[in-house]
Coordinates of C-alpha atoms in Angstrom, one line a residue:
M1 CA 10.7 -4.9 10.9
A2 CA 8.1 -4.1 8.3
E3 CA 7.9 -0.5 7.3
P4 CA 4.1 -0.2 6.8
Q5 CA 2.2 -0.3 9.6
T6 CA -35.2 -23.8 43.7
K7 CA -37.0 -25.9 45.8
T8 CA -38.2 -29.3 44.5
T9 CA -40.0 -32.2 46.1
V10 CA -38.1 -35.1 44.3
T11 CA -34.5 -35.1 43.3
P12 CA -33.7 -37.3 40.3
P13 CA -30.5 -39.3 39.9
S14 CA -27.6 -37.0 39.1
I15 CA -27.3 -37.8 35.5
G16 CA -25.3 -35.0 33.9
G17 CA -26.0 -32.8 36.8
P18 CA -23.9 -30.6 38.9
N19 CA -22.4 -33.4 40.9
R20 CA -20.9 -35.1 37.8
P21 CA -17.4 -34.4 36.7
G22 CA -17.7 -31.9 33.9
G23 CA -21.3 -31.5 34.8
G24 CA -23.4 -28.5 35.6
M25 CA -26.0 -26.5 33.9
G26 CA -24.0 -24.7 31.3
G27 CA -22.5 -22.2 33.6
G28 CA -25.8 -21.0 35.1
P29 CA -28.3 -18.6 33.6
A30 CA -25.7 -16.0 32.7
G31 CA -23.6 -18.5 30.9
R32 CA -26.6 -20.1 29.3
F33 CA -28.0 -17.0 27.6
A34 CA -24.8 -15.0 27.2
P35 CA -24.4 -13.9 23.6
R36 CA -22.6 -16.4 21.5
E37 CA -21.0 -15.8 18.1
K38 CA -22.0 -18.5 15.6
A39 CA -19.6 -20.2 13.3
K40 CA -20.0 -19.3 9.6
N41 CA -19.5 -22.9 8.6
A42 CA -20.4 -24.9 11.6
R43 CA -20.5 -28.2 9.8
G44 CA -17.1 -27.8 8.2
T45 CA -15.6 -26.6 11.5
F46 CA -17.1 -29.5 13.4
R47 CA -15.5 -31.9 10.9
K48 CA -12.1 -30.3 11.4
L49 CA -12.5 -30.4 15.2
L50 CA -13.4 -34.1 15.0
R51 CA -9.9 -34.7 13.6
F52 CA -8.4 -33.5 16.8
Y53 CA -10.9 -35.6 18.7
F54 CA -9.8 -38.7 16.8
T55 CA -6.2 -38.3 17.9
E56 CA -7.6 -39.5 21.3
G57 CA -9.9 -42.0 19.7
K58 CA -9.2 -44.9 22.2
S59 CA -9.7 -42.7 25.3
L60 CA -12.9 -41.2 23.9
F61 CA -14.3 -44.6 23.0
V62 CA -13.7 -45.7 26.6
V63 CA -15.5 -42.5 27.8
M64 CA -18.4 -43.2 25.5
V65 CA -18.8 -46.7 26.7
L66 CA -18.7 -45.6 30.4
L67 CA -21.2 -42.9 29.7
A68 CA -23.6 -45.3 28.0
A69 CA -23.2 -47.8 30.9
D70 CA -23.8 -45.0 33.4
V71 CA -27.0 -43.9 31.6
L72 CA -28.2 -47.5 31.2
I73 CA -27.8 -48.0 35.0
N74 CA -29.4 -44.7 36.0
V75 CA -32.5 -45.0 33.8
R76 CA -33.4 -48.1 35.8
V77 CA -33.3 -46.3 39.1
P78 CA -37.0 -45.2 39.0
L79 CA -38.0 -48.7 37.9
Y80 CA -36.5 -50.2 41.0
I81 CA -38.1 -47.5 43.1
G82 CA -41.5 -48.5 41.7
R83 CA -40.8 -52.2 42.3
A84 CA -39.8 -51.5 45.9
V85 CA -43.0 -49.5 46.4
D86 CA -45.1 -52.4 44.9
A87 CA -43.2 -55.0 47.0
A88 CA -43.8 -53.0 50.2
A89 CA -47.5 -52.3 49.6
P90 CA -49.0 -54.8 47.0
A91 CA -52.5 -54.0 46.0
G92 CA -52.6 -51.1 48.5
S93 CA -52.2 -53.3 51.5
L94 CA -49.3 -53.7 53.9
G95 CA -50.4 -57.2 54.9
G96 CA -49.1 -58.9 51.8
A97 CA -45.8 -56.9 51.7
D98 CA -42.9 -58.8 50.2
L99 CA -40.2 -57.3 52.3
R100 CA -37.5 -59.5 50.9
L101 CA -38.2 -58.2 47.4
A102 CA -38.3 -54.6 48.8
Y103 CA -35.0 -55.1 50.5
A104 CA -33.5 -56.6 47.3
C105 CA -34.7 -53.5 45.4
V106 CA -33.2 -51.2 48.0
A107 CA -29.9 -53.1 47.8
A108 CA -30.0 -52.9 44.0
L109 CA -30.5 -49.2 44.3
A110 CA -27.5 -48.9 46.6
A111 CA -25.4 -50.8 44.1
I112 CA -26.6 -48.7 41.2
Y113 CA -25.8 -45.5 43.1
F114 CA -22.3 -46.8 44.0
G115 CA -21.8 -47.9 40.4
D116 CA -22.9 -44.5 39.1
W117 CA -20.4 -42.8 41.4
A118 CA -17.6 -45.1 40.3
L119 CA -18.4 -44.7 36.6
N120 CA -18.6 -40.9 37.0
V121 CA -15.2 -40.7 38.7
I122 CA -13.5 -42.9 36.1
Q123 CA -15.0 -41.3 33.0
G124 CA -14.5 -37.8 34.5
L125 CA -10.8 -38.5 35.1
I126 CA -10.3 -40.0 31.6
M127 CA -12.3 -37.2 29.9
N128 CA -10.6 -34.4 31.7
A129 CA -7.1 -35.8 30.8
T130 CA -8.2 -36.5 27.3
S131 CA -9.7 -33.1 26.7
Q132 CA -6.5 -31.4 27.9
R133 CA -4.4 -33.5 25.6
I134 CA -6.6 -32.5 22.7
V135 CA -6.3 -28.9 23.7
R136 CA -2.6 -29.2 24.1
T137 CA -2.3 -30.6 20.6
L138 CA -4.5 -27.8 19.2
R139 CA -2.6 -25.1 21.0
K140 CA 0.7 -26.5 20.0
S141 CA -0.4 -26.7 16.3
L142 CA -1.6 -23.1 16.5
F143 CA 1.5 -21.7 18.1
G144 CA 3.7 -23.6 15.7
K145 CA 1.7 -22.2 12.8
F146 CA 2.5 -18.7 14.0
Q147 CA 6.2 -19.4 13.5
K148 CA 5.6 -20.5 10.0
L149 CA 3.3 -17.7 8.8
P150 CA 4.9 -15.0 6.7
L151 CA 5.3 -11.5 8.1
T152 CA 2.6 -10.2 5.8
Y153 CA 0.1 -12.0 8.0
H154 CA 1.4 -10.5 11.2
D155 CA 1.4 -7.1 9.5
V156 CA -2.4 -7.1 9.1
H157 CA -3.4 -8.8 12.4
T158 CA -2.9 -7.2 15.8
H159 CA -1.0 -8.9 18.5
G160 CA -4.1 -8.9 20.8
E161 CA -6.2 -10.6 18.1
L162 CA -3.7 -13.4 17.6
M163 CA -3.2 -13.8 21.4
S164 CA -7.0 -14.1 21.7
R165 CA -6.9 -17.0 19.3
V166 CA -4.4 -18.9 21.4
T167 CA -5.9 -18.2 24.8
N168 CA -9.7 -17.3 24.7
D169 CA -10.7 -19.3 21.6
V170 CA -8.7 -22.4 22.6
D171 CA -9.9 -22.2 26.2
N172 CA -13.5 -21.9 24.9
I173 CA -12.9 -25.1 22.9
S174 CA -11.3 -26.7 26.0
A175 CA -14.4 -26.0 28.2
T176 CA -16.7 -27.4 25.5
I177 CA -14.6 -30.6 25.1
A178 CA -14.4 -31.2 28.9
Q179 CA -18.0 -30.3 29.8
T180 CA -20.5 -29.8 27.0
T181 CA -19.5 -32.9 25.0
T182 CA -20.1 -35.3 27.8
Q183 CA -23.2 -33.4 29.0
L184 CA -24.7 -33.5 25.5
I185 CA -24.2 -37.2 25.1
V186 CA -25.5 -38.0 28.6
A187 CA -28.5 -35.7 28.0
A188 CA -29.4 -37.3 24.7
L189 CA -29.0 -40.9 26.0
T190 CA -30.8 -40.1 29.2
F191 CA -33.8 -38.6 27.3
L192 CA -34.0 -41.6 24.9
G193 CA -33.5 -44.1 27.7
T194 CA -36.0 -42.5 30.0
L195 CA -38.6 -42.3 27.2
Y196 CA -38.1 -46.0 26.4
M197 CA -38.5 -47.0 30.0
M198 CA -41.6 -44.9 30.4
L199 CA -43.2 -46.4 27.3
R200 CA -42.4 -49.9 28.6
L201 CA -44.2 -49.1 31.9
S202 CA -47.3 -47.2 30.5
V203 CA -48.0 -45.5 27.3
H204 CA -50.9 -43.5 28.9
M205 CA -48.6 -42.2 31.7
T206 CA -45.9 -41.4 29.2
L207 CA -48.3 -39.1 27.3
A208 CA -49.2 -37.4 30.6
A209 CA -45.5 -36.8 31.4
L210 CA -44.8 -35.5 27.9
V211 CA -47.2 -32.6 28.4
T212 CA -44.4 -30.6 30.0
V213 CA -41.9 -31.1 27.0
P214 CA -43.3 -28.3 24.8
L215 CA -43.7 -26.1 27.8
V216 CA -39.9 -26.5 28.5
F217 CA -39.0 -25.6 24.9
L218 CA -41.4 -22.6 24.9
L219 CA -40.0 -21.3 28.2
T220 CA -36.4 -21.7 27.2
R221 CA -37.0 -20.0 23.8
T222 CA -38.8 -17.0 25.4
V223 CA -36.3 -16.4 28.2
A224 CA -33.3 -17.0 25.9
G225 CA -34.6 -14.5 23.4
R226 CA -35.1 -11.8 25.9
S227 CA -31.9 -12.5 27.9
R228 CA -29.6 -12.8 24.8
K229 CA -30.3 -9.3 23.7
L230 CA -29.6 -8.0 27.2
F231 CA -26.4 -10.0 27.6
A232 CA -25.3 -8.8 24.2
G233 CA -25.6 -5.3 25.5
Q234 CA -23.8 -6.3 28.7
Q235 CA -20.9 -7.8 26.7
R236 CA -20.7 -4.7 24.5
E237 CA -20.4 -2.4 27.6
L238 CA -18.0 -4.8 29.2
G239 CA -15.8 -4.6 26.1
R240 CA -15.9 -0.8 26.3
L241 CA -15.0 -0.9 30.0
N242 CA -12.1 -3.3 29.4
G243 CA -10.8 -1.2 26.6
A244 CA -11.0 2.0 28.6
I245 CA -9.2 0.3 31.6
E246 CA -6.4 -1.1 29.4
E247 CA -5.9 2.3 27.7
D248 CA -6.0 4.2 31.0
I249 CA -3.5 1.9 32.7
G250 CA -1.2 2.0 29.8
G251 CA -1.3 5.8 29.6
Q252 CA -0.9 6.6 33.3
K253 CA 2.1 8.9 32.7
I254 CA 0.2 11.0 30.1
I255 CA -2.9 11.1 32.3
K256 CA -1.0 12.4 35.3
A257 CA 1.1 14.8 33.1
F258 CA -2.1 16.5 31.9
N259 CA -4.1 16.3 35.2
M260 CA -6.8 14.2 33.6
E261 CA -7.4 11.8 36.6
N262 CA -10.9 13.3 37.4
K263 CA -11.9 13.2 33.7
I264 CA -10.9 9.5 33.5
I265 CA -12.8 8.6 36.6
E266 CA -15.9 10.3 35.3
R267 CA -15.6 8.4 32.0
F268 CA -15.1 5.1 33.8
D269 CA -18.2 5.8 36.1
R270 CA -20.4 6.4 33.0
T271 CA -19.3 3.2 31.3
N272 CA -19.5 1.2 34.5
E273 CA -23.1 2.6 35.1
D274 CA -24.1 1.5 31.6
L275 CA -22.7 -2.0 32.2
W276 CA -24.5 -2.2 35.6
R277 CA -27.9 -1.4 34.0
F278 CA -27.5 -4.1 31.3
A279 CA -26.2 -6.6 33.8
V280 CA -29.1 -6.2 36.3
R281 CA -31.8 -6.5 33.6
A282 CA -30.0 -9.5 32.0
Q283 CA -29.7 -11.3 35.3
I284 CA -33.3 -10.6 36.2
W285 CA -34.5 -12.1 33.0
S286 CA -32.2 -15.1 33.0
G287 CA -32.9 -15.7 36.7
T288 CA -36.6 -16.3 35.9
L289 CA -35.7 -19.6 34.1
M290 CA -35.3 -22.0 37.1
P291 CA -38.4 -20.7 39.0
F292 CA -40.5 -21.2 35.9
M293 CA -38.8 -24.6 35.3
N294 CA -39.9 -25.6 38.8
V295 CA -43.4 -24.6 38.0
I296 CA -43.4 -26.7 34.9
S297 CA -41.8 -29.6 36.7
N298 CA -44.5 -29.4 39.5
F299 CA -47.2 -29.2 36.8
G300 CA -45.7 -32.4 35.4
Y301 CA -46.0 -34.0 38.8
V302 CA -49.7 -32.9 38.9
C303 CA -50.3 -34.4 35.4
V304 CA -48.6 -37.7 36.4
A305 CA -50.3 -37.9 39.7
F306 CA -53.7 -37.2 38.2
A307 CA -53.3 -39.6 35.4
G308 CA -51.7 -42.2 37.7
G309 CA -54.6 -41.9 40.2
V310 CA -57.2 -42.5 37.5
L311 CA -55.3 -45.4 36.0
A312 CA -54.6 -47.0 39.4
V313 CA -58.2 -46.8 40.5
R314 CA -59.2 -48.6 37.3
G315 CA -56.5 -51.2 38.0
I316 CA -54.5 -50.5 34.9
I317 CA -51.3 -49.6 36.8
T318 CA -49.9 -50.0 40.3
I319 CA -48.8 -47.5 42.8
G320 CA -45.2 -48.4 42.1
V321 CA -45.6 -47.3 38.5
I322 CA -46.8 -43.9 39.7
A323 CA -43.8 -43.6 41.9
S324 CA -41.5 -44.5 39.0
F325 CA -43.1 -41.9 36.7
A326 CA -42.8 -39.3 39.4
V327 CA -39.1 -39.6 39.0
Y328 CA -39.1 -40.2 35.3
S329 CA -41.0 -37.0 34.6
R330 CA -38.3 -35.0 36.2
Q331 CA -35.6 -37.1 34.6
L332 CA -37.2 -36.4 31.2
T333 CA -37.2 -32.6 31.4
Y334 CA -33.7 -32.0 32.8
P335 CA -31.9 -33.3 29.7
L336 CA -34.1 -31.1 27.5
N337 CA -33.1 -28.1 29.6
N338 CA -29.5 -29.1 29.5
I339 CA -29.5 -29.5 25.7
A340 CA -31.1 -26.1 25.3
G341 CA -28.4 -24.5 27.5
M342 CA -25.6 -26.3 25.8
F343 CA -26.6 -25.3 22.3
N344 CA -25.2 -21.8 22.8
S345 CA -22.0 -23.1 24.3
L346 CA -21.5 -25.4 21.3
Q347 CA -22.1 -22.5 18.9
S348 CA -19.6 -20.4 20.8
A349 CA -17.0 -23.1 20.8
L350 CA -17.5 -23.8 17.1
A351 CA -17.1 -20.1 16.4
G352 CA -13.8 -20.1 18.4
A353 CA -12.7 -23.3 16.6
E354 CA -13.4 -21.7 13.3
R355 CA -11.1 -18.7 14.1
V356 CA -8.4 -21.2 15.1
F357 CA -8.8 -23.2 12.0
E358 CA -8.7 -20.1 9.9
I359 CA -5.1 -19.5 11.1
L360 CA -4.2 -23.2 10.6
A361 CA -5.4 -22.9 7.0
E362 CA -3.3 -19.8 6.2
A363 CA -0.6 -20.2 3.6
E364 CA 2.8 -20.5 5.3
E365 CA 6.1 -19.0 4.2
P366 CA 7.2 -20.6 1.0
G367 CA 9.3 -23.7 1.6
D368 CA 12.9 -24.1 0.5
A369 CA 13.4 -25.1 -3.1
P370 CA 14.1 -28.8 -3.7
D371 CA 17.6 -28.0 -4.7
A372 CA 18.2 -25.4 -2.0
V373 CA 21.7 -25.3 -0.5
D374 CA 23.3 -24.1 2.7
I375 CA 24.8 -20.7 2.3
G376 CA 27.7 -21.6 4.5
V377 CA 29.9 -18.5 5.3
P378 CA 29.1 -16.0 2.6
L379 CA 31.7 -13.4 1.4
G380 CA 28.9 -10.8 1.6
G381 CA 28.5 -9.6 -2.0
V382 CA 24.9 -8.4 -2.5
R383 CA 23.1 -7.5 -5.7
F384 CA 19.6 -6.3 -6.4
E385 CA 18.5 -6.7 -10.0
N386 CA 15.3 -4.9 -11.1
V387 CA 13.6 -5.6 -7.8
T388 CA 10.0 -4.6 -7.3
F389 CA 7.9 -5.2 -4.2
A390 CA 4.4 -4.5 -2.9
Y391 CA 3.0 -5.3 0.6
V392 CA -0.4 -4.7 -0.9
P393 CA -0.9 -6.0 -4.5
G394 CA -0.9 -3.1 -6.9
V395 CA 0.8 -0.6 -4.5
N396 CA 4.5 -0.9 -5.1
V397 CA 6.9 0.1 -2.3
L398 CA 10.0 -0.6 -4.4
N399 CA 10.1 0.0 -8.1
D400 CA 12.8 -1.5 -10.3
V401 CA 15.6 -1.2 -7.8
S402 CA 19.1 -2.3 -8.9
F403 CA 22.4 -1.9 -7.1
E404 CA 25.5 -3.9 -6.2
V405 CA 27.4 -4.1 -2.9
K406 CA 30.9 -5.6 -2.8
P407 CA 32.0 -7.9 0.1
G408 CA 33.0 -5.9 3.1
Q409 CA 31.4 -2.6 2.0
K410 CA 29.4 -0.5 4.4
V411 CA 26.2 0.8 2.8
A412 CA 24.0 3.5 4.2
L413 CA 20.4 3.8 3.2
V414 CA 18.9 7.2 3.7
G415 CA 15.6 8.9 2.8
A416 CA 12.2 10.0 4.0
T417 CA 10.0 7.8 6.2
G418 CA 8.2 5.3 3.9
A419 CA 10.7 5.6 1.1
G420 CA 11.5 1.9 1.1
K421 CA 14.7 1.7 3.1
T422 CA 13.6 -1.0 5.5
T423 CA 11.9 -2.9 2.7
I424 CA 15.2 -3.4 1.0
V425 CA 16.7 -5.1 4.0
N426 CA 13.5 -7.1 4.5
L427 CA 13.9 -8.5 1.1
L428 CA 17.6 -9.2 1.7
T429 CA 16.8 -11.3 4.8
R430 CA 13.8 -12.9 3.0
F431 CA 11.3 -11.7 5.6
Y432 CA 9.4 -11.1 2.3
D433 CA 10.1 -12.3 -1.2
A434 CA 10.4 -9.8 -4.1
T435 CA 7.3 -9.3 -6.2
G436 CA 9.6 -8.9 -9.3
G437 CA 13.3 -9.1 -10.0
T438 CA 16.0 -11.0 -8.1
V439 CA 18.1 -10.6 -5.0
Y440 CA 21.6 -12.2 -5.1
I441 CA 24.2 -13.0 -2.4
D442 CA 27.6 -14.0 -3.7
G443 CA 26.0 -14.3 -7.2
V444 CA 23.3 -16.8 -6.1
D445 CA 19.6 -16.1 -6.0
I446 CA 18.7 -16.0 -2.3
R447 CA 15.7 -18.2 -3.0
K448 CA 18.1 -21.0 -3.8
Y449 CA 19.5 -20.9 -0.3
K450 CA 17.9 -22.7 2.6
R451 CA 16.0 -20.0 4.5
D452 CA 17.4 -20.9 8.0
S453 CA 21.0 -20.8 6.8
L454 CA 20.4 -17.5 4.9
R455 CA 19.1 -15.8 8.1
R456 CA 22.1 -17.2 10.1
A457 CA 24.2 -15.1 7.8
F458 CA 22.8 -11.8 9.2
S459 CA 23.1 -10.0 12.5
V460 CA 20.2 -7.6 12.8
V461 CA 19.6 -4.6 15.1
L462 CA 16.2 -3.0 14.8
Q463 CA 15.0 0.5 15.7
D464 CA 12.4 -1.0 18.0
T465 CA 14.5 -3.1 20.4
C466 CA 13.0 -6.4 21.5
L467 CA 14.0 -7.8 24.9
F468 CA 12.6 -11.0 26.3
T469 CA 11.8 -11.8 29.9
G470 CA 15.0 -13.1 31.4
T471 CA 18.4 -12.0 32.5
I472 CA 20.5 -9.5 30.5
A473 CA 22.9 -12.4 29.7
D474 CA 20.0 -14.5 28.4
N475 CA 19.0 -11.6 26.1
I476 CA 22.5 -11.1 24.7
R477 CA 22.9 -14.8 24.0
Y478 CA 19.4 -15.0 22.4
G479 CA 20.8 -15.8 19.0
R480 CA 23.5 -18.2 20.4
P481 CA 22.2 -20.0 23.4
E482 CA 25.3 -22.0 23.7
A483 CA 27.6 -19.0 24.1
T484 CA 29.7 -18.9 27.2
D485 CA 29.7 -16.2 29.9
V486 CA 33.1 -15.0 28.6
E487 CA 31.7 -14.6 25.1
V488 CA 28.7 -12.7 26.4
D489 CA 31.0 -10.4 28.3
E490 CA 33.2 -9.9 25.2
A491 CA 30.1 -9.0 23.0
A492 CA 28.9 -6.6 25.6
R493 CA 32.3 -4.8 25.7
A494 CA 32.4 -4.7 21.9
A495 CA 29.0 -2.9 22.0
N496 CA 30.0 -0.6 24.9
A497 CA 27.2 -2.1 26.9
D498 CA 29.4 -3.6 29.7
V499 CA 29.8 -0.1 31.4
F500 CA 26.1 0.2 32.3
I501 CA 25.6 -3.5 32.9
K502 CA 28.3 -3.7 35.6
R503 CA 26.6 -0.7 37.4
L504 CA 23.5 -2.8 37.8
K505 CA 23.0 -4.5 41.2
N506 CA 23.0 -8.0 39.7
G507 CA 25.1 -7.2 36.6
Y508 CA 24.5 -9.7 33.8
D509 CA 22.0 -11.6 36.1
T510 CA 19.7 -8.6 36.2
V511 CA 16.2 -9.7 35.1
V512 CA 14.5 -7.6 32.5
R513 CA 11.2 -7.7 30.8
G514 CA 10.3 -6.7 27.3
D515 CA 7.6 -4.2 28.3
S516 CA 9.3 -2.7 31.3
D517 CA 10.9 0.7 31.7
T518 CA 13.8 -0.4 33.9
L519 CA 16.2 0.3 31.1
S520 CA 16.5 3.4 29.0
Q521 CA 16.1 3.2 25.2
G522 CA 19.8 3.7 24.7
Q523 CA 20.6 0.8 27.1
R524 CA 18.2 -1.5 25.4
Q525 CA 19.8 -0.5 22.1
L526 CA 23.2 -1.4 23.4
L527 CA 21.9 -4.8 24.5
A528 CA 20.5 -5.3 21.0
I529 CA 23.9 -4.5 19.5
S530 CA 25.6 -6.9 21.9
R531 CA 23.2 -9.6 20.8
A532 CA 24.2 -8.9 17.2
A533 CA 27.9 -8.9 18.0
L534 CA 27.7 -12.3 19.7
C535 CA 26.1 -13.8 16.6
R536 CA 29.3 -13.0 14.6
A537 CA 27.3 -13.1 11.3
P538 CA 29.2 -12.0 8.1
I539 CA 26.5 -9.5 7.1
M540 CA 25.3 -6.8 9.5
I541 CA 22.0 -4.8 9.3
L542 CA 21.4 -1.8 11.6
D543 CA 17.9 -0.2 11.2
E544 CA 17.8 3.2 12.9
A545 CA 20.0 2.0 15.7
T546 CA 20.6 5.5 17.1
S547 CA 17.2 7.1 16.4
S548 CA 16.0 7.3 20.0
V549 CA 19.1 7.9 22.1
D550 CA 21.0 10.9 23.5
T551 CA 24.1 12.3 21.9
R552 CA 26.5 10.6 24.4
T553 CA 24.9 7.2 23.9
E554 CA 24.9 7.8 20.2
L555 CA 28.7 8.2 20.3
R556 CA 29.0 4.9 22.2
I557 CA 26.7 3.2 19.6
Q558 CA 28.7 4.6 16.8
E559 CA 31.9 3.3 18.3
A560 CA 30.4 -0.1 18.7
V561 CA 29.0 -0.1 15.1
L562 CA 32.4 0.8 13.7
R563 CA 33.9 -2.2 15.5
L564 CA 31.1 -4.6 14.5
T565 CA 31.0 -3.5 10.8
A566 CA 34.8 -3.7 10.3
G567 CA 35.5 -6.2 7.5
R568 CA 31.8 -7.1 7.2
T569 CA 29.2 -6.2 4.6
S570 CA 26.8 -4.0 6.4
F571 CA 23.6 -2.0 5.7
V572 CA 22.9 1.0 8.0
I573 CA 19.6 2.8 7.8
A574 CA 19.7 6.2 9.4
H575 CA 18.0 9.5 9.5
R576 CA 20.9 11.3 11.3
L577 CA 23.2 11.7 8.3
S578 CA 26.1 12.7 10.6
T579 CA 26.3 9.0 11.7
I580 CA 26.9 7.5 8.2
R581 CA 29.5 9.9 6.7
D582 CA 32.1 7.1 6.9
A583 CA 30.0 4.7 4.8
D584 CA 31.6 3.4 1.6
V585 CA 28.3 3.9 -0.3
I586 CA 25.4 6.0 0.6
M587 CA 22.1 5.3 -1.3
V588 CA 19.3 7.9 -1.2
V589 CA 16.0 6.1 -1.5
K590 CA 13.0 8.1 -2.7
D591 CA 9.5 6.8 -3.6
G592 CA 10.8 3.2 -3.9
R593 CA 13.8 4.0 -6.1
I594 CA 17.5 4.7 -5.7
E595 CA 17.6 8.4 -6.4
E596 CA 21.4 8.9 -5.7
S597 CA 24.3 6.7 -4.9
G598 CA 27.9 7.4 -3.9
S599 CA 30.2 8.3 -1.0
H600 CA 29.5 11.2 1.4
G601 CA 31.9 13.5 -0.4
E602 CA 30.7 12.6 -3.9
L603 CA 27.1 13.2 -3.0
L604 CA 27.8 16.6 -1.5
E605 CA 29.7 17.6 -4.7
R606 CA 26.7 16.7 -6.8
N607 CA 24.6 19.1 -4.7
G608 CA 21.5 16.9 -5.2
L609 CA 18.9 15.5 -2.8
Y610 CA 21.5 14.1 -0.3
A611 CA 23.3 17.5 -0.1
R612 CA 20.0 19.3 0.5
M613 CA 19.1 16.7 3.3
Y614 CA 22.5 16.9 4.9
N615 CA 22.7 20.7 4.8
S616 CA 19.2 21.0 6.1
Q617 CA 20.1 18.8 9.2
F618 CA 23.4 20.8 9.7
E619 CA 21.5 24.1 9.6
K620 CA 19.0 22.8 12.2
A621 CA 21.8 21.5 14.4

């Protein structure tokens, strides 16, 4: 209502791998190196996010215990593999094989794998449910915040931006909670546990296995640096493509009217070609990661095998230790690779969380005063006393406005676009609070009324009608959900809307959508007036209710308005001066001030601004 406007030889146990619930490799190469926006204050945002985590503290504690137990079990798998090898072939001879010990090790491995599966299933179920509850709480807090923010916030933020916070940013956080969090913990614990077990077995073999660690970091840094720039270009071109598609779909009528179909296709092809070029190069670069990782992994095997062979010949270690290290070396590098891949996901999630918390930290509408009272059923007397208001500090829209309206009077506000007409009713309904001066209803400062009771005193019809997805009856009873079908029908008849409603196939049960073209602008306006009529509020506000309708519909709306405003204090904003000649008081607003005030006849006799406006419209007519 505001006026301004790979192939591998050994597969390690599946710790944090693709087979775990919530596992995977960070969404693959593309997801790993896609450009991520970093949070400006990552530490502060992380602390705030932890508060939402702690709402599910018990469940998260159980998940952490299960993850730790799972890692503790899995890091012992290579140890039992080595013992089984040593038991089957002690001192390099099959003659002294301890088959009972070998079978026991195999049985232990089977039990470990079964336990790993059970722990994965349990913690996966708990974590997925927990993460969704956390996200539900976060989304609920964010949406609830939208309802408490002042209209000034919505004036300066686009609907698409706010929707992105609720959907994209929260979903990004959700994916991180459900996947990255557990992967990161498992990766860290697995690396530390694996390193500990390797050191216990052989320090020399551990040093041989660690040769690959710096190579992993170097590879990841190199590929990530190259890929990130290309993915940034890909995302930029994808944004351009999405914007063009949205614009072209929304403007199909204009495109066809001006025969621009071929031009639009050519523009789309150019943008799509640019996106293709960036995407191919980005995928090629990111696709080099796993082949090189396999090379490094195989190099690690070579190092372990060479060092193990030398040490085994010298009698320092057994063949079983070599077998254990063959698995441990792979198990050591995978967590490092996962951590590198998850870092970007965490940065992206923190950036999204920061945008969410920015909204949650915004100042809400001022609360009711401690001594605020219910307005009850007001008589409808309105007084503005030296009221000044600015949407932007220092740029006044209203300047020292004063006037008084008696109960039951019909007041018309006229003037050029941007003069301040809608701002006056915005202040009256406390969509905004006056920067200076005071607004009174029945002699009481409106700030001393409870805000919800104050707004129940108004029935509002806006120039831009707002319908919600649902039936016509649902839209009419929007302000009074408890209204009966009879009351809905009476309101529609009072607004002259019942004529067209009954012609519809399903009548009042016809389903409409806010963004559809199934109803004309005049029909939508009649439904808005029906909604206002059903509210039965003592003060009526009509903001350009006939600005976008034909003459015949305008007459119907005028008839409805006359019935609705009878005996009520009403404010009518209009550009068509012929529609407000019956007003008790006409106020001409110019540059944020009341330039003239009086009845239609009085203002014509003065031959001032109103007379010039009226005569000008009459001459044009």
